[in-house]
CSV table of C-alpha atoms in Angstrom, one decimal:
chain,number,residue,atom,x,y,z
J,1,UNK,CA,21.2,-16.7,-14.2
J,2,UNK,CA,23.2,-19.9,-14.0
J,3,UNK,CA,26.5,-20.6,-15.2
J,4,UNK,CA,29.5,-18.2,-15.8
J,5,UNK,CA,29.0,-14.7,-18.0
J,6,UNK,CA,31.4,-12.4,-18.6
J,7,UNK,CA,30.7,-9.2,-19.6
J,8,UNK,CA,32.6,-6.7,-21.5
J,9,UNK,CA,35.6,-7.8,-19.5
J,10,UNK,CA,39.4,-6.6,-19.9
J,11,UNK,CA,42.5,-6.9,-18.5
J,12,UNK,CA,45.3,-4.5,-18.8
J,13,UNK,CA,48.7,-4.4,-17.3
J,14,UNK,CA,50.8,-1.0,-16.8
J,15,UNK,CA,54.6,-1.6,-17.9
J,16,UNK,CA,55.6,2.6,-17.3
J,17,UNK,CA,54.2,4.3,-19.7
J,18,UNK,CA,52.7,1.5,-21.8
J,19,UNK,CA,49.7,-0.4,-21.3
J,20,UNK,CA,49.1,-4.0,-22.3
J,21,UNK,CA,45.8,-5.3,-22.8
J,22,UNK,CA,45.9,-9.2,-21.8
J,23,UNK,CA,42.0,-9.2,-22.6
J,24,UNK,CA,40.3,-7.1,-24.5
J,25,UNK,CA,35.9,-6.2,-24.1
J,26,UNK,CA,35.3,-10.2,-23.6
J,27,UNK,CA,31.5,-11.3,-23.3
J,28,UNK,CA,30.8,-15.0,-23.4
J,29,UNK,CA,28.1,-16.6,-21.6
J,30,UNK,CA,28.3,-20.6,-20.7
J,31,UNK,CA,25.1,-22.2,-19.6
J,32,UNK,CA,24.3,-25.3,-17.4
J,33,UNK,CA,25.0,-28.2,-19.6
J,34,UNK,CA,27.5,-26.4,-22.5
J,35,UNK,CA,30.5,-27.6,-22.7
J,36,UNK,CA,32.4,-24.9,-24.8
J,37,UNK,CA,36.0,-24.8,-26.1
J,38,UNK,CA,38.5,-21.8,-26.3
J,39,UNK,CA,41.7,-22.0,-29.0
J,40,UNK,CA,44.2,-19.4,-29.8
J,41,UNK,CA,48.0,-19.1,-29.9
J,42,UNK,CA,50.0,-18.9,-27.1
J,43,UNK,CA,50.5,-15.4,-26.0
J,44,UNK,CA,46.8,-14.5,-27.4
J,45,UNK,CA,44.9,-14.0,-23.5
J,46,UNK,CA,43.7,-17.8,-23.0
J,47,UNK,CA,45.3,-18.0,-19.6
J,48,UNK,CA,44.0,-14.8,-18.7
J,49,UNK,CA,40.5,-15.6,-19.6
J,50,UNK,CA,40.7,-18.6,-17.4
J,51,UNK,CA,42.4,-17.2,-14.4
J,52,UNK,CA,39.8,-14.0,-14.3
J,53,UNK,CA,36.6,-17.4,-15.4
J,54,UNK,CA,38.2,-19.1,-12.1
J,55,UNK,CA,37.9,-16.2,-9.7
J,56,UNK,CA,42.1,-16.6,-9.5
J,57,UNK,CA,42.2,-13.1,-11.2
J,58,UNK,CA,40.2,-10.2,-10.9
J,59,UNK,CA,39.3,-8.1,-14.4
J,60,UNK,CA,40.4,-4.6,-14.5
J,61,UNK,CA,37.1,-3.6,-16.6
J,62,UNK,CA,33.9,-5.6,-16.8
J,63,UNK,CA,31.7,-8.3,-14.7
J,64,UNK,CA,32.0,-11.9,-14.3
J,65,UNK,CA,29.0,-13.4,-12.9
J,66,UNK,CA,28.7,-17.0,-11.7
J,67,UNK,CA,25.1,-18.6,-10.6
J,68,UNK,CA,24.1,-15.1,-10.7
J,69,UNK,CA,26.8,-14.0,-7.9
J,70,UNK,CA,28.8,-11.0,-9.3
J,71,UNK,CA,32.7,-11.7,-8.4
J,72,UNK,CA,33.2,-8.0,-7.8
J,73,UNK,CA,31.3,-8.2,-5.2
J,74,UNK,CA,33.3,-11.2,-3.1
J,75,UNK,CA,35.9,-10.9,-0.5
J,76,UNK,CA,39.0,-12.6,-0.7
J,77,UNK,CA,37.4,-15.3,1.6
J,78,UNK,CA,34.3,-15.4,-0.3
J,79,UNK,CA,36.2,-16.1,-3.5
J,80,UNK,CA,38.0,-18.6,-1.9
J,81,UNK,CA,34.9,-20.4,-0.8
J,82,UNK,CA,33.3,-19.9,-4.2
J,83,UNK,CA,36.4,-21.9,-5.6
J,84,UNK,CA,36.3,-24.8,-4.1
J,85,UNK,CA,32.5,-25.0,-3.7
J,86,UNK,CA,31.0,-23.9,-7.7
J,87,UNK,CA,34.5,-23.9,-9.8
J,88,UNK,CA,36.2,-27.9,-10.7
J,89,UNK,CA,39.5,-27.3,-12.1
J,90,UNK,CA,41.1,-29.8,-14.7
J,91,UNK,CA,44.9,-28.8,-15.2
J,92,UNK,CA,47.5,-29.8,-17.8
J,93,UNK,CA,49.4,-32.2,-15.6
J,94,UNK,CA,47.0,-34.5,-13.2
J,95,UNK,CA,48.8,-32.7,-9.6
J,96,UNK,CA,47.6,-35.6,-7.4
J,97,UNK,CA,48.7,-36.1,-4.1
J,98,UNK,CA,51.7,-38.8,-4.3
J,99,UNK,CA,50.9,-40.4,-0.8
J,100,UNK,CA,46.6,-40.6,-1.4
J,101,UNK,CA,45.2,-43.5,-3.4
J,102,UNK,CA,43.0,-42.9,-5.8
J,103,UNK,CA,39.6,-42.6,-3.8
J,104,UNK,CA,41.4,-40.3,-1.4
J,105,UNK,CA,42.5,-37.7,-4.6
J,106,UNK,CA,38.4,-37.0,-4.4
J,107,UNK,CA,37.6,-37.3,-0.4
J,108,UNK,CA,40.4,-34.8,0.6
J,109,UNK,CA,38.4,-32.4,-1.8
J,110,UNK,CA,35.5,-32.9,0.7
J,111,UNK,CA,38.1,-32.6,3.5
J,112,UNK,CA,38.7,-29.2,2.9
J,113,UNK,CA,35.2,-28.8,3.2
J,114,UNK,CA,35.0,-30.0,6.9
J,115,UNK,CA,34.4,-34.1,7.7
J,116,UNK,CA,33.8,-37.2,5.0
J,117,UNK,CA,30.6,-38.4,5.1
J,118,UNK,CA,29.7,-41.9,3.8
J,119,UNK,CA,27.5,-40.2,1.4
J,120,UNK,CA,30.9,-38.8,-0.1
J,121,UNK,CA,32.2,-41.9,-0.5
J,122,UNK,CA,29.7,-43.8,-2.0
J,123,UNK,CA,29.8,-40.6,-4.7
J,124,UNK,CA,33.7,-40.8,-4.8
J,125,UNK,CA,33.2,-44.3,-6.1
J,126,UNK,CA,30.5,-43.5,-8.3
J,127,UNK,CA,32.7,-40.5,-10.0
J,128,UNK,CA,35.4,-42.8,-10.6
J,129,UNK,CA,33.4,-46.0,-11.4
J,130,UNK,CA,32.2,-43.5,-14.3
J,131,UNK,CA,35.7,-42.7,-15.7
J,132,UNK,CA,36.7,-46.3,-15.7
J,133,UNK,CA,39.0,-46.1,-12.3
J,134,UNK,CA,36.3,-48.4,-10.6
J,135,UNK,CA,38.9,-51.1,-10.0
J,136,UNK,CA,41.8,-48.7,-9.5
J,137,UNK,CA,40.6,-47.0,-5.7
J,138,UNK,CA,43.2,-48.4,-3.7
J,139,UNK,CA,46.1,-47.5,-6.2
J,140,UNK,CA,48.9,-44.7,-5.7
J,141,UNK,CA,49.6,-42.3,-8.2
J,142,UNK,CA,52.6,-44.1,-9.3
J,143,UNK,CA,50.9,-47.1,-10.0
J,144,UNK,CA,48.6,-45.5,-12.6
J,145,UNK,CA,49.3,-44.6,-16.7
J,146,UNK,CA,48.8,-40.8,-17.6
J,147,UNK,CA,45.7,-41.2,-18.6
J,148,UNK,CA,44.7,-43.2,-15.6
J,149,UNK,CA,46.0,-40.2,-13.4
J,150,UNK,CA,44.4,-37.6,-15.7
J,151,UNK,CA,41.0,-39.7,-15.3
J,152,UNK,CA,41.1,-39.4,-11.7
J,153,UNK,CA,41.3,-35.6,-12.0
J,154,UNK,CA,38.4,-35.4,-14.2
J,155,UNK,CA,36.4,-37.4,-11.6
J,156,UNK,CA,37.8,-34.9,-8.8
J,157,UNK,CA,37.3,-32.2,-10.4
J,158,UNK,CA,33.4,-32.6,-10.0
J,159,UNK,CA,33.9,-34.0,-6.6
J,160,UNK,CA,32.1,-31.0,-4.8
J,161,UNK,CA,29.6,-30.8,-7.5
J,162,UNK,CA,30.5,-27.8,-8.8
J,163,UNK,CA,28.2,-25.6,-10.9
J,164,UNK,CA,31.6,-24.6,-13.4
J,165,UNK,CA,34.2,-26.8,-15.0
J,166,UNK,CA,37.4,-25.2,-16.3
J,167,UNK,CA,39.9,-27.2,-18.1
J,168,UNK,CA,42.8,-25.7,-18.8
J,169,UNK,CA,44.7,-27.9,-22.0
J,170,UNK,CA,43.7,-31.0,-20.4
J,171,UNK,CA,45.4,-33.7,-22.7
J,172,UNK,CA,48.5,-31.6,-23.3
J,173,UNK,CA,50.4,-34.6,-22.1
J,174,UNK,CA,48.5,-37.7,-23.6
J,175,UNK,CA,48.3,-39.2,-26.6
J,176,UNK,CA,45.7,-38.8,-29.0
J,177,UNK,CA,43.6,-41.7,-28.2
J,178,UNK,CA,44.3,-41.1,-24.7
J,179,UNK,CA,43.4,-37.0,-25.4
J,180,UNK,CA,40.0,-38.3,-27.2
J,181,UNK,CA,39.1,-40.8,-23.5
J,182,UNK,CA,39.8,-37.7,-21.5
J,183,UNK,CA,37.9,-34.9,-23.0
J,184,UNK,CA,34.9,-37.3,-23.9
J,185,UNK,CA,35.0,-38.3,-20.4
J,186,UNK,CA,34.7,-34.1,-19.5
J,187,UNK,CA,31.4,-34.0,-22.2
J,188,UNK,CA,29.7,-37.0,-20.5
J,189,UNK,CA,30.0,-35.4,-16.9
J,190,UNK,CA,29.2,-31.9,-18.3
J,191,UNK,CA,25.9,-33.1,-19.8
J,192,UNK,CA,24.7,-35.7,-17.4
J,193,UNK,CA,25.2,-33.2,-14.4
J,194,UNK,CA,24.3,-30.0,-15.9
J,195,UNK,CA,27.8,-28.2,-15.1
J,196,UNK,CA,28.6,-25.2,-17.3
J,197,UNK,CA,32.5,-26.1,-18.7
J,198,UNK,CA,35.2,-24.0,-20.9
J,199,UNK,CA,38.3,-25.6,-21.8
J,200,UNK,CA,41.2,-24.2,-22.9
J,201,UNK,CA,43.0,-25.9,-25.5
J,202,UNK,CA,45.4,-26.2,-28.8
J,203,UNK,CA,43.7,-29.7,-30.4
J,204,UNK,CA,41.6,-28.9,-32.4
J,205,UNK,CA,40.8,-32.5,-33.3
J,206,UNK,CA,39.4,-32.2,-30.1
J,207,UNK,CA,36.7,-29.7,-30.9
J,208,UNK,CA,34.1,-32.3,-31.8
J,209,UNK,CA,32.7,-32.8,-28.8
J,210,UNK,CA,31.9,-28.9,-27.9
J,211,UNK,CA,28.9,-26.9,-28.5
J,212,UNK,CA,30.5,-23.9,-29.3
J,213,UNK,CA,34.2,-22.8,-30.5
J,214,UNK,CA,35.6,-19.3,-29.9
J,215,UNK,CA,39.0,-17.7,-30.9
J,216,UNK,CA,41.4,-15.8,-29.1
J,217,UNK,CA,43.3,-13.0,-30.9
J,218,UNK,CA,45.2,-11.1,-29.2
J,219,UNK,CA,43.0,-10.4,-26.1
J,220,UNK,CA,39.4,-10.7,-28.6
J,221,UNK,CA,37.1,-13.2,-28.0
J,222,UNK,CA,35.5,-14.6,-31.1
J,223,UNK,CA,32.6,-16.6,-31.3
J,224,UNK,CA,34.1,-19.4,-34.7
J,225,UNK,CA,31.5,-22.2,-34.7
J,226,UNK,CA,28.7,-24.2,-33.2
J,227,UNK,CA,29.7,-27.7,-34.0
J,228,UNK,CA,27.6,-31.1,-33.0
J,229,UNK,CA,28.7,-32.2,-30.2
J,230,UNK,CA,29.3,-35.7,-29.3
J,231,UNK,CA,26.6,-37.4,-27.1
């Protein structure tokens, strides 16, 4: 099956002779094309959930399966290679390169893959033509706005066509118009290429353009509502 399932997963720590459960019996499954939203109070397991969803964590209970592989099964290597290949991350703060322009933010994803082809760089361009940066390819990080910079890591984020986008409170530093660009930008890309995509976040104003809403309490993952996304 594609996309990312978990299934009944947890995550518990040992602190001597207590045991604290950072996720508790989590099943969720995220399908090619969803685009699906995860609130809750700090504290409540989000970053948990997203570390074990990006194969940066493993679960101490449970299976997470992505594209059918289970993670379990993976070397160190193998996870490695599954993270750059089938996982795009969006983080709060943009964390591009200061010394790559624009276009090179997205080829030196490919880099690490082996050599650039000029197939790569016609789809840099097309990536960033599609999150408005079509003019800005030659510019430095310093020469961009925050939402200019954020853009560009939505458009590298699905640089190596990955099956999985996780977005980890993506706007946290924009303003709400700029918040509303960015994550609308994430729904377009999720639906037109088929990616499955969970974003962590605290805006809820934000929640209009996801298929579904769950709640974290506490380590439980709760299923809220199915609202209409934006197309």
């Amino acid at each position: 099956m594609n996309g990312i399932q978990f299934e009944n997963v947890s995550k518990y720590y040992k602190e001597g002779d207590n045991t604290f459960i950072a996720l508790n019996d989590v099943s969720i499954s995220v399908n090619p094309g969803e685009f699906v939203a995860v609130i809750g109070p700090s504290g409540s397991g989000k970053s948990t959930f997203l570390s074990i969803a990006g194969a940066l964590l493993q679960p101490s209970e449970g299976n997470v399966t992505i594209n059918g592989v289970h993670l379990s099964d993976l070397k160190q290597k193998d996870l490695s290679k599954l993270r750059l290949e089938q996982i795009g991350f969006i983080l709060q703060t943009s964390n591009l390169v200061p010394y790559l322009t624009v276009l090179d933010q997205l080829l030196v994803v490919k880099k690490m893959k082996g050599s650039i082809t000029n197939e790569d760089k016609l789809f840099a361009k097309e990536l960033l033509e599609e999150v408005g940066l079509g003019d800005k390819l030659k510019k430095f990080p310093d020469q961009l706005s925050g939402g200019e910079r954020q853009r560009t890591a939505v458009a590298r984020a699905f640089m190596n066509d990955p099956n999985i986008i996780l977005a980890d409170e993506p706007t946290a530093s924009l303003d709400t118009q700029r918040a509303f660009e960015i994550v609308e930008l994430i729904s377009k890309g999720v639906k037109s290429r088929n990616k499955a995509a969970i974003m962590v976040t605290h805006d809820e104003r934000l929640l209009k353009y996801c298929d579904k809403v769950y709640q974290m309490n506490d380590g439980n993952l709760k299923l809220l509502e199915e609202p209409v996304a934006v197309r």
